[in-house]
mmCIF file of C-alpha atoms and ligand atoms in Angstrom:
data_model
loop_
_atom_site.group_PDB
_atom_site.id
_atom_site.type_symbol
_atom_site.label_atom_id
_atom_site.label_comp_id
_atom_site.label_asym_id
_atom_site.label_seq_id
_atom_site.Cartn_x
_atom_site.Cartn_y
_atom_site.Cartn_z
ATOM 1 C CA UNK D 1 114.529 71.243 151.492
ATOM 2 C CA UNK D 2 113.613 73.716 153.633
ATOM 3 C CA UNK D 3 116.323 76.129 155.539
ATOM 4 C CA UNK D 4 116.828 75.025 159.370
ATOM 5 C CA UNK D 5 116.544 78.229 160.975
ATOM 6 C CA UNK D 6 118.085 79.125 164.577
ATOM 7 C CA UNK D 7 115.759 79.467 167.330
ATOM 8 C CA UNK D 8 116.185 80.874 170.870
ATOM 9 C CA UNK D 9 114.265 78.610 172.714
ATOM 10 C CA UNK D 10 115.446 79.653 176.488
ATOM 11 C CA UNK D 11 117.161 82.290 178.436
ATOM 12 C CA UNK D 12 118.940 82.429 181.736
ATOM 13 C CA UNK D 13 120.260 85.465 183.312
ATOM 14 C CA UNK D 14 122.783 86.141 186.650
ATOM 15 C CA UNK D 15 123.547 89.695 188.215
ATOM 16 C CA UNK D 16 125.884 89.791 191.268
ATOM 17 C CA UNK D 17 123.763 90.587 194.459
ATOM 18 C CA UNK D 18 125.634 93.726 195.751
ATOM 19 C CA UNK D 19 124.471 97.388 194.141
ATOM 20 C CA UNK D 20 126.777 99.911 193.360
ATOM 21 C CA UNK D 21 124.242 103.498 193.276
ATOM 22 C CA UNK D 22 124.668 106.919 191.625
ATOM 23 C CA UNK D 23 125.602 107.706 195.125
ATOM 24 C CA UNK D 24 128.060 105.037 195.892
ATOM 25 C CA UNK D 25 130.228 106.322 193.282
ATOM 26 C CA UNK D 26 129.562 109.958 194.255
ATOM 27 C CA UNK D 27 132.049 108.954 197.160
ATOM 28 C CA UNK D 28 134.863 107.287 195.369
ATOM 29 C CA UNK D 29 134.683 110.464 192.255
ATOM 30 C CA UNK D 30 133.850 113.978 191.722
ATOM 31 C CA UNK D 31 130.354 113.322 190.422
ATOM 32 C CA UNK D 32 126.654 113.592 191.091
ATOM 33 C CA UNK D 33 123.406 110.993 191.216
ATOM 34 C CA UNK D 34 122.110 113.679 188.793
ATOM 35 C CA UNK D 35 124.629 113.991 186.188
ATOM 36 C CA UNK D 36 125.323 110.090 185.711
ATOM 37 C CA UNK D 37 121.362 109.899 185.552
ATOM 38 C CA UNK D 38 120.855 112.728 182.745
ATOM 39 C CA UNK D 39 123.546 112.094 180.895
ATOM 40 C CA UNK D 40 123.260 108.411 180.818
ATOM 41 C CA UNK D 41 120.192 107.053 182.457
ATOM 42 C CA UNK D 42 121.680 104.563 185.257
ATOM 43 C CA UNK D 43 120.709 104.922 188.344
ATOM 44 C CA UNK D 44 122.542 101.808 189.724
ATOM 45 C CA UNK D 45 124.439 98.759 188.910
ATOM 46 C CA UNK D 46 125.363 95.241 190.020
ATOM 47 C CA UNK D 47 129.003 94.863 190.839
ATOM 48 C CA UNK D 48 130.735 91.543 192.410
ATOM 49 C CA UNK D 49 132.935 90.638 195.317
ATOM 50 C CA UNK D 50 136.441 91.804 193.920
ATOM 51 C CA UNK D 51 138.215 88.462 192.226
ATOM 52 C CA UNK D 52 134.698 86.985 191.497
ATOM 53 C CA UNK D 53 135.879 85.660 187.701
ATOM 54 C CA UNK D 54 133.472 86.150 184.848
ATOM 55 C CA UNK D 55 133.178 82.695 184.286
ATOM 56 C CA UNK D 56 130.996 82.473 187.708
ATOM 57 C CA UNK D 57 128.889 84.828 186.296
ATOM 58 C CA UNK D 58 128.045 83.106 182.581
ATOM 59 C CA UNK D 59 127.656 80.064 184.776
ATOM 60 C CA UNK D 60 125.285 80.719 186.492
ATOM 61 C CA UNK D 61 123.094 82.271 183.918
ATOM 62 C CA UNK D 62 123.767 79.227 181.274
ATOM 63 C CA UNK D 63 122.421 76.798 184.150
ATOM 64 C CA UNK D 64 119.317 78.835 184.985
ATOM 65 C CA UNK D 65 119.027 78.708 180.965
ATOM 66 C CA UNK D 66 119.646 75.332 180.861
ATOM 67 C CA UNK D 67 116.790 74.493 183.839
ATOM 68 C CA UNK D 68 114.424 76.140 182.703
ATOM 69 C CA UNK D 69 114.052 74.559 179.243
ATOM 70 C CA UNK D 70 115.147 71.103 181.242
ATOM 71 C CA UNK D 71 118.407 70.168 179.298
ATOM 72 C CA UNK D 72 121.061 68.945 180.715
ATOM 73 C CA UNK D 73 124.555 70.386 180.523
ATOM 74 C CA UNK D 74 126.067 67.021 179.257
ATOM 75 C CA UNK D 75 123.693 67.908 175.754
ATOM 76 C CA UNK D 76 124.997 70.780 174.548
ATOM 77 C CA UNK D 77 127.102 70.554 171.454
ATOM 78 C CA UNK D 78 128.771 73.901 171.481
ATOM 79 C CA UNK D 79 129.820 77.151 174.102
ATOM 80 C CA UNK D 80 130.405 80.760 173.279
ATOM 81 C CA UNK D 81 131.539 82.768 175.371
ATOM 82 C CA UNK D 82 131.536 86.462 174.717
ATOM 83 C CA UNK D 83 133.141 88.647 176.660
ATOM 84 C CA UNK D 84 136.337 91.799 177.125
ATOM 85 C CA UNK D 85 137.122 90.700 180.750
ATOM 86 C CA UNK D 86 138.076 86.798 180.332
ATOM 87 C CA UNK D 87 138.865 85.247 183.261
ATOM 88 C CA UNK D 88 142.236 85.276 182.055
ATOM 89 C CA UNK D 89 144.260 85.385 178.373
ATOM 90 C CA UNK D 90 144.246 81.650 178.078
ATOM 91 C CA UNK D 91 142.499 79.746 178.051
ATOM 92 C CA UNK D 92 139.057 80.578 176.709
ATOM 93 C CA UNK D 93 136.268 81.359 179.398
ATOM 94 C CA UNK D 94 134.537 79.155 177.278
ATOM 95 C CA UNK D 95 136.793 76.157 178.579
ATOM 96 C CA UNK D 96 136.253 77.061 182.004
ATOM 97 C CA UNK D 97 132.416 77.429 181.475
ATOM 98 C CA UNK D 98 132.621 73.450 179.934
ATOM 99 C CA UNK D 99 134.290 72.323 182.868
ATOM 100 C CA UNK D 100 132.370 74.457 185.615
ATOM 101 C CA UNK D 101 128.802 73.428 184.336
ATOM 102 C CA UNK D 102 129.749 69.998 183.327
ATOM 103 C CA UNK D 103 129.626 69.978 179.781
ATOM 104 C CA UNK D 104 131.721 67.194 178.914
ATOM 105 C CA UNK D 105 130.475 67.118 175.413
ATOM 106 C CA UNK D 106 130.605 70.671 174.148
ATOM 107 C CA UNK D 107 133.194 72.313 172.322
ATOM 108 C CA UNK D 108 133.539 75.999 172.807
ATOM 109 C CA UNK D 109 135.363 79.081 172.582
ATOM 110 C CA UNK D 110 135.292 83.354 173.200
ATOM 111 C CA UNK D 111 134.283 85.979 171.293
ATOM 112 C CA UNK D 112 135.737 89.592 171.547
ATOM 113 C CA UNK D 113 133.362 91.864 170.353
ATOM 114 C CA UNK D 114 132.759 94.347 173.558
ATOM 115 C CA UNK D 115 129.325 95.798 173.935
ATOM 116 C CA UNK D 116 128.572 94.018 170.253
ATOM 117 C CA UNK D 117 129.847 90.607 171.760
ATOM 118 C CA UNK D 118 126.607 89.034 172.434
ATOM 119 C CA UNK D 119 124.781 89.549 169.188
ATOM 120 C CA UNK D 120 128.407 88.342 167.097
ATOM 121 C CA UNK D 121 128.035 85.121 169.198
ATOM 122 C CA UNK D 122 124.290 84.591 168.369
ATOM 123 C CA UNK D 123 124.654 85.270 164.926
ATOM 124 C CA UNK D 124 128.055 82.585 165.137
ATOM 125 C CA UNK D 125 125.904 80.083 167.401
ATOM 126 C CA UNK D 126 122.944 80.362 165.138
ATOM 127 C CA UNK D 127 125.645 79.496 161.802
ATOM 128 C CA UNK D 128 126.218 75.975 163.631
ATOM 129 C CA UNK D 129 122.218 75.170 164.145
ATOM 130 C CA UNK D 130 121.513 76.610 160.424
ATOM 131 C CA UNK D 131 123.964 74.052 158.868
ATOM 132 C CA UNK D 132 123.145 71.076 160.743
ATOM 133 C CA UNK D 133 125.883 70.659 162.450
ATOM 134 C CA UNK D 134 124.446 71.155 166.267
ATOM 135 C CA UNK D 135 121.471 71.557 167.980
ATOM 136 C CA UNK D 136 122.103 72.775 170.914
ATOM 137 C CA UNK D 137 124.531 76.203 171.558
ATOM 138 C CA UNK D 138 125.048 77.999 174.601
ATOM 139 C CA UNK D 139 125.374 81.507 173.793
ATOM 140 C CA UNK D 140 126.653 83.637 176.794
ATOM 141 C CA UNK D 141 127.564 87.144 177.087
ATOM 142 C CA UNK D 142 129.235 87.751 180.588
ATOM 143 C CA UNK D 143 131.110 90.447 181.405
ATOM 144 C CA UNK D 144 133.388 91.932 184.893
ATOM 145 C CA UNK D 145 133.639 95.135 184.015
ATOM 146 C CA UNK D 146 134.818 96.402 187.173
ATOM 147 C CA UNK D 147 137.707 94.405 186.980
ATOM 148 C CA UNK D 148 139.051 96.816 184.536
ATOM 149 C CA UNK D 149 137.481 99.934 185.580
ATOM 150 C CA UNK D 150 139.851 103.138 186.914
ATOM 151 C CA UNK D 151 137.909 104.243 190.000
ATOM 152 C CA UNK D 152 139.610 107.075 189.628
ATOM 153 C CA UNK D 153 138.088 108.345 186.327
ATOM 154 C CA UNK D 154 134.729 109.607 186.711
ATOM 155 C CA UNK D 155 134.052 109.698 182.853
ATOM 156 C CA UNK D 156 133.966 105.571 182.665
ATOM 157 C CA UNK D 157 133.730 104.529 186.220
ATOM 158 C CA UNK D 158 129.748 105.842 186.338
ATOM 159 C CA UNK D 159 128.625 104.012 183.000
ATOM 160 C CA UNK D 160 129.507 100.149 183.574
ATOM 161 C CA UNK D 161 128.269 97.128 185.794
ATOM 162 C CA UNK D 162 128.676 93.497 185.624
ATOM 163 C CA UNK D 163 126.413 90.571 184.656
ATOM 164 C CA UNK D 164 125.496 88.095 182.471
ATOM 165 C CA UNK D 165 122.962 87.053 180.280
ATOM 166 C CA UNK D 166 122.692 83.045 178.421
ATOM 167 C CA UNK D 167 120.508 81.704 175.441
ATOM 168 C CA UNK D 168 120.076 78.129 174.299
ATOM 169 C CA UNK D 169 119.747 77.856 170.438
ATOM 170 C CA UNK D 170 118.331 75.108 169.029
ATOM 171 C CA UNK D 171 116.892 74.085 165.493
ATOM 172 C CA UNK D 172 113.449 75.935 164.730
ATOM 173 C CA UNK D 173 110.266 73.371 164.294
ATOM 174 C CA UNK D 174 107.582 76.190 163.851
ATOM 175 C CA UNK D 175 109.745 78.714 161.530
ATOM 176 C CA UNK D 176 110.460 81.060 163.775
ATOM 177 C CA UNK D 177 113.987 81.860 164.970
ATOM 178 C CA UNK D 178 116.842 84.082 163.910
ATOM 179 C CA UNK D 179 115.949 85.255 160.443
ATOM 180 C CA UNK D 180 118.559 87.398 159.642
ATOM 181 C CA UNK D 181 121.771 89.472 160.831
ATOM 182 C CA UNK D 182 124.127 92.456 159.965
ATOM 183 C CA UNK D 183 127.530 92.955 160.931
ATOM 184 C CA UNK D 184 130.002 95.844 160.534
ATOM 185 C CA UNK D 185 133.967 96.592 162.022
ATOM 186 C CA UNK D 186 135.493 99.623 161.611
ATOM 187 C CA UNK D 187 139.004 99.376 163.548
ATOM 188 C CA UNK D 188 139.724 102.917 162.969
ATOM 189 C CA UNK D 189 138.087 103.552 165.494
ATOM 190 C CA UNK D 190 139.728 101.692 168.315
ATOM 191 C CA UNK D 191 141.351 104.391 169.812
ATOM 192 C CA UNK D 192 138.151 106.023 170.901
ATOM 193 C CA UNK D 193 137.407 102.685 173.719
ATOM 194 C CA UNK D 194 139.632 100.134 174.682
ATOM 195 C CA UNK D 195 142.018 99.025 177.171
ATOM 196 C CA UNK D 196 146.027 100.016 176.096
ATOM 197 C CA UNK D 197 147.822 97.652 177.958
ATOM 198 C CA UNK D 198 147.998 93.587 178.954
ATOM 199 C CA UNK D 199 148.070 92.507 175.090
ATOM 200 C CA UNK D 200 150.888 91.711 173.281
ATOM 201 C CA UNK D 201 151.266 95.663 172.021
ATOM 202 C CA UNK D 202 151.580 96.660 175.530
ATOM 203 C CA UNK D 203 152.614 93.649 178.223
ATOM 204 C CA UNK D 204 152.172 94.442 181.409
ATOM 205 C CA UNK D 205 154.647 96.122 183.203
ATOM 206 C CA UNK D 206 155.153 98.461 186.367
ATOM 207 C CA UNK D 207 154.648 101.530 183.833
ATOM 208 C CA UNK D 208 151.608 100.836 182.547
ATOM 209 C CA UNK D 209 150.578 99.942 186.023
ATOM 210 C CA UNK D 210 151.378 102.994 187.241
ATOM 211 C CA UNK D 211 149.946 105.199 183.907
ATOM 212 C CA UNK D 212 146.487 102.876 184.748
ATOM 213 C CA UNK D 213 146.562 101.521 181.322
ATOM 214 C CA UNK D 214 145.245 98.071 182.340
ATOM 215 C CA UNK D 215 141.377 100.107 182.263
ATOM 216 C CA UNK D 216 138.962 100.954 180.034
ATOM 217 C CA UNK D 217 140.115 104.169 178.439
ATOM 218 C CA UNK D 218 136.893 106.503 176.396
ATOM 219 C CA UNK D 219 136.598 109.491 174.268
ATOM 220 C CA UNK D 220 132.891 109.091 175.029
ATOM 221 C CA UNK D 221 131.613 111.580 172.523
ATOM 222 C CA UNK D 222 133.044 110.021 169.988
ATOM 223 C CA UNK D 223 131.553 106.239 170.806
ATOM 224 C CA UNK D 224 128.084 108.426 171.191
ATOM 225 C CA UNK D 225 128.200 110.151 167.577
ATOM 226 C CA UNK D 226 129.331 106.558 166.523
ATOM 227 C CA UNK D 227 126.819 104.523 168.799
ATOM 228 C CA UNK D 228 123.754 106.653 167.467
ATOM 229 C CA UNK D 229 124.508 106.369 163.819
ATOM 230 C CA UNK D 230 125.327 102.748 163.620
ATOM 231 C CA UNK D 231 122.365 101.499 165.616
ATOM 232 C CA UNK D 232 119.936 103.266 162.676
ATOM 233 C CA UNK D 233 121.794 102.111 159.733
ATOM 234 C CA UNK D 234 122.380 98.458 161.152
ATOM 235 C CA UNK D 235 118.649 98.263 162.132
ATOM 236 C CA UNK D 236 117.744 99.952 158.768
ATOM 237 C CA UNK D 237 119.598 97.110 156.876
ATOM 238 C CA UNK D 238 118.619 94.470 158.106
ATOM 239 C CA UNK D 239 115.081 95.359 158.059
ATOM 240 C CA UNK D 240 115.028 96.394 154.429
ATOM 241 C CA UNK D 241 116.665 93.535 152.968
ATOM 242 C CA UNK D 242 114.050 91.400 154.637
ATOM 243 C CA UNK D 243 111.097 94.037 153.270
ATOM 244 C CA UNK D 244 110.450 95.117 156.756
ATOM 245 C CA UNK D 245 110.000 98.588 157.813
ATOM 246 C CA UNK D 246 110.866 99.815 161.356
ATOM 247 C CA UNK D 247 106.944 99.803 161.878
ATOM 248 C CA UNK D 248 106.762 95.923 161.163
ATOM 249 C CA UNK D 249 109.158 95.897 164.981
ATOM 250 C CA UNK D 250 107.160 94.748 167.731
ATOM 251 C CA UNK D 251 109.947 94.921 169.894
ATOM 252 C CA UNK D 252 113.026 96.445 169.784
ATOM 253 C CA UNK D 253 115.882 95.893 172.004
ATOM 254 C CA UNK D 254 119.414 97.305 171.917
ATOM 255 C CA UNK D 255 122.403 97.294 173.596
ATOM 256 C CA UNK D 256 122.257 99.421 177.171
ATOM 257 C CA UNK D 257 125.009 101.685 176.701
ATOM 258 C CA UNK D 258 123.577 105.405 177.397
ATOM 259 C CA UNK D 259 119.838 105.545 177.579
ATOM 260 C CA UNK D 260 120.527 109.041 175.338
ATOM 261 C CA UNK D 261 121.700 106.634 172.589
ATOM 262 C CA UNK D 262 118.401 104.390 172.673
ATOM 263 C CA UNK D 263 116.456 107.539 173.131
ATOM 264 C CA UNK D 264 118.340 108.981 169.901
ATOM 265 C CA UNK D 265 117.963 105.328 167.653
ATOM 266 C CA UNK D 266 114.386 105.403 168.470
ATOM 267 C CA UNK D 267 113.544 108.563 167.665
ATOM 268 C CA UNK D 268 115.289 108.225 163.984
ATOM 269 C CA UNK D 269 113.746 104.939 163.826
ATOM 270 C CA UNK D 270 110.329 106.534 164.249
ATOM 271 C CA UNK D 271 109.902 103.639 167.001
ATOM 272 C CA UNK D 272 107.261 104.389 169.472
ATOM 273 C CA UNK D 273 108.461 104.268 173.237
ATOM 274 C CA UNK D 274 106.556 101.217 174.103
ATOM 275 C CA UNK D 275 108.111 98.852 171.650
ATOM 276 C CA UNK D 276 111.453 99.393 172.868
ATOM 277 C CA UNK D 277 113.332 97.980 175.878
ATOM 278 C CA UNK D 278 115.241 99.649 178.558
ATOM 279 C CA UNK D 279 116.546 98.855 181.988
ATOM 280 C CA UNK D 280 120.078 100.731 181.750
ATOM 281 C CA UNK D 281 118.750 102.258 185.094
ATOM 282 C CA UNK D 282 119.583 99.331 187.379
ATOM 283 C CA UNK D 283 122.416 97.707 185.362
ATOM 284 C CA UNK D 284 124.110 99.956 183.477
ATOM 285 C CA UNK D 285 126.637 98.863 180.831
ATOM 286 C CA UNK D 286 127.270 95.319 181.329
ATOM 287 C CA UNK D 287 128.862 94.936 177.470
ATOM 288 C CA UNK D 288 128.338 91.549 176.253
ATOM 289 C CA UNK D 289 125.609 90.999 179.031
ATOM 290 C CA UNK D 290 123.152 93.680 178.182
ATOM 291 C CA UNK D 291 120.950 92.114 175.345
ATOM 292 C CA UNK D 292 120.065 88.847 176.959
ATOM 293 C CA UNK D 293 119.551 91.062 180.473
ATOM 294 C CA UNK D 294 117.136 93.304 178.398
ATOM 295 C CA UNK D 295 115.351 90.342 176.718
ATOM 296 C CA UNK D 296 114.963 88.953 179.920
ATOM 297 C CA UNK D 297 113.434 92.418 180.828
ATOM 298 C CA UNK D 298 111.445 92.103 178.114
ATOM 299 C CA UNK D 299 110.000 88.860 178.750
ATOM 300 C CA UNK D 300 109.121 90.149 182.649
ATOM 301 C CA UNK D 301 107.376 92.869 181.328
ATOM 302 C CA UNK D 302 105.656 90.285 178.831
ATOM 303 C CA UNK D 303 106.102 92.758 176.059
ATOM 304 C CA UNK D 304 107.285 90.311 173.726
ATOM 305 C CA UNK D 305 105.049 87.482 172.556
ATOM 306 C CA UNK D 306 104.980 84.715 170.112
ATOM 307 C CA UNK D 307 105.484 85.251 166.272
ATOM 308 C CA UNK D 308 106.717 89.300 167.344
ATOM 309 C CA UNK D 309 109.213 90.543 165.087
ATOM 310 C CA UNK D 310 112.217 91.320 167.223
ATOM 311 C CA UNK D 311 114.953 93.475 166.853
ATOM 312 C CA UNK D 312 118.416 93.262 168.298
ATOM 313 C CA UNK D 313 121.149 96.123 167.777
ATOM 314 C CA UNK D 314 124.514 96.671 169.349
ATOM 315 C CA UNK D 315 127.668 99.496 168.853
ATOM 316 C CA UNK D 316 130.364 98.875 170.690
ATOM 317 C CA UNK D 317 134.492 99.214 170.967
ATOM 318 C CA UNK D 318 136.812 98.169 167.756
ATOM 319 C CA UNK D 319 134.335 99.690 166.621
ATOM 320 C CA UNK D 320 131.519 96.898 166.324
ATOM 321 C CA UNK D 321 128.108 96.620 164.740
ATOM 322 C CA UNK D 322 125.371 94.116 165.090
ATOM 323 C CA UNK D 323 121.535 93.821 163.930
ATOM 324 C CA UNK D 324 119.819 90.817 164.445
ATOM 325 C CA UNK D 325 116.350 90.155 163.188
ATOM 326 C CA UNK D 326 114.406 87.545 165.103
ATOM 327 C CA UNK D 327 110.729 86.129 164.165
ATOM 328 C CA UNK D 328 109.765 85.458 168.372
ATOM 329 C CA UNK D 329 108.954 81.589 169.473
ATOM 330 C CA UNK D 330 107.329 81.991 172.649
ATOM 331 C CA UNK D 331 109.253 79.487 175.336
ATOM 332 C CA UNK D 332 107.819 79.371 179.364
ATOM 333 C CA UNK D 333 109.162 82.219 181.009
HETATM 334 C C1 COA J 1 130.301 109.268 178.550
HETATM 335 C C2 COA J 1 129.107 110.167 178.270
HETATM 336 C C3 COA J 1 127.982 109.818 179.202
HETATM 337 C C4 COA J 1 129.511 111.606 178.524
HETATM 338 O O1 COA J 1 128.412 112.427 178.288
HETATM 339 P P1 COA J 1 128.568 113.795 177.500
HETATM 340 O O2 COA J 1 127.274 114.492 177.566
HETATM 341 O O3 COA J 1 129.150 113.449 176.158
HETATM 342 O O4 COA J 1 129.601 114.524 178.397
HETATM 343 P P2 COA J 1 131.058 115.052 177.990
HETATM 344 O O5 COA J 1 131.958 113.893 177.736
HETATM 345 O O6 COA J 1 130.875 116.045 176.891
HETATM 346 O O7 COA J 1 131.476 115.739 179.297
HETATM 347 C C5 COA J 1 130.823 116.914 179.743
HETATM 348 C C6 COA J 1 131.425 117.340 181.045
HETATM 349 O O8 COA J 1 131.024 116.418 182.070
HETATM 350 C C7 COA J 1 132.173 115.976 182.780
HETATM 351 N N1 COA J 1 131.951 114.633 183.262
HETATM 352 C C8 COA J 1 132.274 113.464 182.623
HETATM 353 N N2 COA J 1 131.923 112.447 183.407
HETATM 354 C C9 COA J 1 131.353 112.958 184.510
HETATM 355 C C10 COA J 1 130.794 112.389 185.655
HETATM 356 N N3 COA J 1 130.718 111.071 185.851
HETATM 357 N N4 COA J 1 130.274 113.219 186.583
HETATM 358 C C11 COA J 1 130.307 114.553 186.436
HETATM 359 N N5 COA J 1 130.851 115.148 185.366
HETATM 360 C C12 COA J 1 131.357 114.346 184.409
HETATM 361 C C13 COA J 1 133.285 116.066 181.783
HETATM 362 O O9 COA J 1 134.514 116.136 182.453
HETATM 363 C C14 COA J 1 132.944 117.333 181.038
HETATM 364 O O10 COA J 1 133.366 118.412 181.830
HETATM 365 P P3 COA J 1 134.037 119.665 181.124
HETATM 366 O O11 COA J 1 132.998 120.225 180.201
HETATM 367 O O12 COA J 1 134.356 120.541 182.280
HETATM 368 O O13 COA J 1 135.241 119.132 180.405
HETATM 369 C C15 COA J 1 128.653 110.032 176.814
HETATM 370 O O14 COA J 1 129.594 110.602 175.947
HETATM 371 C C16 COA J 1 128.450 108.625 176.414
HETATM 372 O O15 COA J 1 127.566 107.946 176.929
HETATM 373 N N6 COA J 1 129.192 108.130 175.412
HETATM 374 C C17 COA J 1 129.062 106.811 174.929
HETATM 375 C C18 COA J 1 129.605 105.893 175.935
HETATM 376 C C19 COA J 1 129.259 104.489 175.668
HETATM 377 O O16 COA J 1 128.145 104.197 175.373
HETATM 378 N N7 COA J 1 130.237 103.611 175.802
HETATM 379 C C20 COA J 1 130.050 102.233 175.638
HETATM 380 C C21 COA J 1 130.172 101.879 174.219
HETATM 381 S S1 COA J 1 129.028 100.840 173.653
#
């Protein structure tokens, strides 16, 4: 019998409506429209209506997933959620997602894999369709991030928005799909991005108010040197151990954390400019929302098309790795 592969067979995306510019933020820290675009490529980015939870956010963009390839939210087997800025500790966003699209006969639950959350969840959500056991997972990556952002530090205020981005899996009938993935953790790195305080190492308390521990905290050089390394020798293994070569890529699309960092994996890829995807400018760093925002891209821009080999790559905090290799089914769009 032959292996039930994963496909993604729709995709739904949701970005707040108010934009935060280079210049907005030129008000609020000691910085410049220039510098935030040179060193990082954003130009702008979508931020909500303070208190606007991050389940709104992967709802909408699972529904418009869910409409467009006409399923109903009552058919899908299984949620995933991934995301840094729950709606709260407990319960899962995932729960909240169930309740707030209606649907009553999915289990679910979140994934905490910052910037590499989305591609851990596809590679979890595509274990479930591979054995059998579902066809049909919602795989979100949603994220607030300016819910834990220090408007007062101008070296990670500048590099984050909010959004999110949905895919419905389902079992493959033309053998396309998800053909492969790569994973890596290397928590000896966690210092170098994460938020110190509101876990059980550090509860909440006036201090760490006060010290503005409750926000992302960077070395950002050190993520970079990280980021730029890991996206080549994730991408690199999971292409070899298929027999692929980075020319066999028709599209490649990575996580939009610094468009220096794509720039840099491309280049050491050999990747030519126009099979790779970037629209950091008007998002910026959404974490877990950034791949299914740039396939989305992607898809506008029709620059992926049936039977393309696709390839997904994220770096981000803990630190986390992803590579996911994807033989394109073509869905309407
Ligand atoms: C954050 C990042 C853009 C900084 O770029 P960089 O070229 O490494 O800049 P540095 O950190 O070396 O800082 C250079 C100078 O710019 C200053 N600076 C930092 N942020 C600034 C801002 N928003 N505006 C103006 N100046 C800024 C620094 O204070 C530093 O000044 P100094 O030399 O007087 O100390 C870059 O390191 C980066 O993108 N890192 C990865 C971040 C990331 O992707 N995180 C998500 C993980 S997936």
């Amino acid at each position: 019998m032959s292996k039930i592969r994963a496909k993604i067979t729709s995709l739904g995306r949701y970005v707040p409506g108010r934009v935060m510019t280079n210049a907005d933020l030129a008000k609020l820290v000691d910085t410049s429209d220039e510098w935030i675009r040179t060193r990082t490529g954003i130009s702008e980015r979508h931020v909500v209506e303070k208190g606007t939870p991050t389940s709104d956010l992967a709802v909408a963009a699972a529904r418009e997933a869910l409409e467009r390839r006409g399923v109903a939210a009552s058919e899908v087997d299984l949620i995933i959620v991934a995301t840094v800025t729950p709606d709260m500790v407990f319960p899962a966003t995932a729960c909240i997602v169930e309740d707030k699209l209606g649907a009553t006969r999915a289990w679910g639950f979140d994934i905490s894999a910052a910037c590499s959350g989305f591609l851990y969840a596809l590679t979890m959500g595509a274990q479930f369709i591979e054995t059998g056991a579902h066809k049909k997972v919602l795989v979100i990556g949603a994220d607030v991030m300016t819910s834990i952002l220090d408007y007062t530090d101008r070296t990670t205020c500048v590099l984050f928005g909010d959004g999110a981005g949905a895919v419905l899996l389902e079992p493959s009938e033309d053998g396309h799909g998800i053909l492969d993935f790569y994973h890596e953790v290397d928590g000896s790195g966690r210092s170098h991005l994460h938020m110190p305080a509101g876990g059980s190492a550090m509860p909440v308390s006036h201090e760490t108010v006060e010290q503005r521990l409750h926000y992302v905290r960077q070395d950002g050089s050190q993520v970079f040197k990280y980021a730029v390394r890991k996206f080549v020798d994730a991408s690199r293994t999971v292409l070899q151990r298929n027999d692929f070569t980075p020319e066999d890529v028709d599209c490649f699309v990575a996580h939009q954390a610094n468009a220096r960092i794509i720039d840099s994996a491309r280049e050491r890829l050999g990747l030519p400019e126009e099979k790779v995807v970037k629209n950091i400018h008007r998002y910026g760093n959404t974490t877990a929302a950034t791949i299914p925002l740039a396939l989305g891209t992607a898809l506008d821009e029709k620059r992926i098309k049936d039977g393309d080999l696709v390839l997904l790559a994220s770096v981000g905090a803990g630190f986390t790795v992803g590579a996911v290799l994807a033989r394109w089914s073509a869905f309407g769009w």
